[in-house]
PDB file of C-alpha atoms in Angstrom:
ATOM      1  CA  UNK A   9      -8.486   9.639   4.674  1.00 82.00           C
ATOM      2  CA  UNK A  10      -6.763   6.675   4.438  1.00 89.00           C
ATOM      3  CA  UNK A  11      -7.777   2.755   5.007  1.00 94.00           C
ATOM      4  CA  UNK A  12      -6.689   0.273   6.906  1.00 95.00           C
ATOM      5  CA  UNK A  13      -4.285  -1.296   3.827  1.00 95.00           C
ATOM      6  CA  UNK A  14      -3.132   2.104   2.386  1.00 95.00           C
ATOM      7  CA  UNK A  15      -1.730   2.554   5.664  1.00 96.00           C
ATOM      8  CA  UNK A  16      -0.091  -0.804   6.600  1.00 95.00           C
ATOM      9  CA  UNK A  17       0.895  -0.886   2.869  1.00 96.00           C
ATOM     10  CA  UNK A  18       2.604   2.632   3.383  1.00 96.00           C
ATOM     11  CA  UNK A  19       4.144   1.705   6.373  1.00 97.00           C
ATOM     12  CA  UNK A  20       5.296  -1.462   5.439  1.00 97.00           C
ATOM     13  CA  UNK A  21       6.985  -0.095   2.217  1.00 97.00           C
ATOM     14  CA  UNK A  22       8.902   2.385   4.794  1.00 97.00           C
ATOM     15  CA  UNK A  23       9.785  -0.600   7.166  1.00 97.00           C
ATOM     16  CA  UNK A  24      10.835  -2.587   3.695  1.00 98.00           C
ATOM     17  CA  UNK A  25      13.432   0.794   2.012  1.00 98.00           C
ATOM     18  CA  UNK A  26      15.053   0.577   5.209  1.00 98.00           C
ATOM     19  CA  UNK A  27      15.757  -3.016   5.680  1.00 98.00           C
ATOM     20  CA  UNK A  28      17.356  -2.906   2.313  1.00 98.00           C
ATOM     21  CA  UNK A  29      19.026  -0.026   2.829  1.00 98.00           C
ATOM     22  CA  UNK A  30      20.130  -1.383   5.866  1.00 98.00           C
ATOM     23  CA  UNK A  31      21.350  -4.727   4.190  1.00 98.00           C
ATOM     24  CA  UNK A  32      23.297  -2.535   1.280  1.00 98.00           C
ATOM     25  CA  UNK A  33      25.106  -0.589   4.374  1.00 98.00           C
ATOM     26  CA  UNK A  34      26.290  -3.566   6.047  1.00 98.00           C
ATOM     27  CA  UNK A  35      26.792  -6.172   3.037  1.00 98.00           C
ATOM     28  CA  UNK A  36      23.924  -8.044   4.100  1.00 98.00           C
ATOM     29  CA  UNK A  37      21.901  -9.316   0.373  1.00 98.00           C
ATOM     30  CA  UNK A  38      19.550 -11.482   2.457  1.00 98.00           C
ATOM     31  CA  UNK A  39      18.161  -8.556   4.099  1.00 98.00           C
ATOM     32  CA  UNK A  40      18.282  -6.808   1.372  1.00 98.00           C
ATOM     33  CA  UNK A  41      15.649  -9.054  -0.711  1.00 98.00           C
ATOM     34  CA  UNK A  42      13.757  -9.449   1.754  1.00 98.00           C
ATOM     35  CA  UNK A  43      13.312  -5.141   2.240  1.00 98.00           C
ATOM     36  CA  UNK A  44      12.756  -5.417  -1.393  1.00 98.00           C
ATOM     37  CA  UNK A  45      10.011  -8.057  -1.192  1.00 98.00           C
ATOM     38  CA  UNK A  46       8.571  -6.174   1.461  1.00 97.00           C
ATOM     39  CA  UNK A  47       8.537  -3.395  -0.275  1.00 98.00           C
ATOM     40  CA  UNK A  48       6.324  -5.092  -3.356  1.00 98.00           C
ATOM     41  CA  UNK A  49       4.534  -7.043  -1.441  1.00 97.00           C
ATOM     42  CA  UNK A  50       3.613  -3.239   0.485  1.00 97.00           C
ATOM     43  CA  UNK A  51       3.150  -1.573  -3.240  1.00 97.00           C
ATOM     44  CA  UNK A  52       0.602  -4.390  -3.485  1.00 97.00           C
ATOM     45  CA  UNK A  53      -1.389  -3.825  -0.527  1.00 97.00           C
ATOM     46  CA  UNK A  54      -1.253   0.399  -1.532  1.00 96.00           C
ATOM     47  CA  UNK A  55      -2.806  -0.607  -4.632  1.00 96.00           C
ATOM     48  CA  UNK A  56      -5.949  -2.664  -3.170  1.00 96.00           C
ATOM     49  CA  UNK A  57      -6.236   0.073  -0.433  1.00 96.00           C
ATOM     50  CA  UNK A  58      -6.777   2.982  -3.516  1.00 96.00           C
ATOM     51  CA  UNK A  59      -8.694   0.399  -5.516  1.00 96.00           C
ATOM     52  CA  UNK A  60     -11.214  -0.566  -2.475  1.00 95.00           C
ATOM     53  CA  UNK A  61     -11.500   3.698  -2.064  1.00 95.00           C
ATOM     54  CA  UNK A  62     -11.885   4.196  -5.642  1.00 96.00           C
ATOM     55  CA  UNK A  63     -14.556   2.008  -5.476  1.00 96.00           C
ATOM     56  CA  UNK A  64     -16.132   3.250  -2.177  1.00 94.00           C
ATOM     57  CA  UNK A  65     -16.288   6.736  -3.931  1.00 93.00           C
ATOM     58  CA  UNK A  66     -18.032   5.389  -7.355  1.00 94.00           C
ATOM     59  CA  UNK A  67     -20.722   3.737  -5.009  1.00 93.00           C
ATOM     60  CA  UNK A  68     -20.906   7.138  -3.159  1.00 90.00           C
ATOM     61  CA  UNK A  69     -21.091   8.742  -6.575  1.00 90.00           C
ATOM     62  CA  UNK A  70     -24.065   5.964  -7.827  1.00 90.00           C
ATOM     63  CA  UNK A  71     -25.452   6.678  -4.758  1.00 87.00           C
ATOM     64  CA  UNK A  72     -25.788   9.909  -4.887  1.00 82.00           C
ATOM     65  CA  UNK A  73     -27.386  10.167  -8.521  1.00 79.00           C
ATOM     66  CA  UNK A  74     -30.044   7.473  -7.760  1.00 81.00           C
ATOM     67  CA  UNK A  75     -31.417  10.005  -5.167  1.00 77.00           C
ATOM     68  CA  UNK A  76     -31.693  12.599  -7.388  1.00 74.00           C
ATOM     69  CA  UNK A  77     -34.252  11.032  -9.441  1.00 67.00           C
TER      70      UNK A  77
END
């Protein structure tokens, strides 16, 4: 399952590959940078999405082992 910024990150990056690709099609470098910028600025937001999950699950993990002793 994914959270809240693994999802706007993901679609974000989609929204930000087709403005450039849009801006390539018709000439248009502004909107070209600024799909690429979205599309960083979504890579960005991915990343603290898995790294907030990653850390979820170690806490779940920690958890988990403290109530076994």
């Amino acid at each position: 399952i994914m959270n809240r910024k693994q999802v706007s990150g993901t679609v974000r990056g989609f929204a930000g590959r087709l403005e450039e690709e849009a801006g390539k099609l018709i000439g248009n470098r502004e909107m070209q940078r600024r799909g690429i910028e979205k599309k960083i600025s979504a890579d960005v937001e991915r990343i603290i999405g898995d790294a907030a999950e990653t850390i979820k699950a170690a806490l779940r993990r920690q958890s988990l082992a403290i109530e076994r002793y």
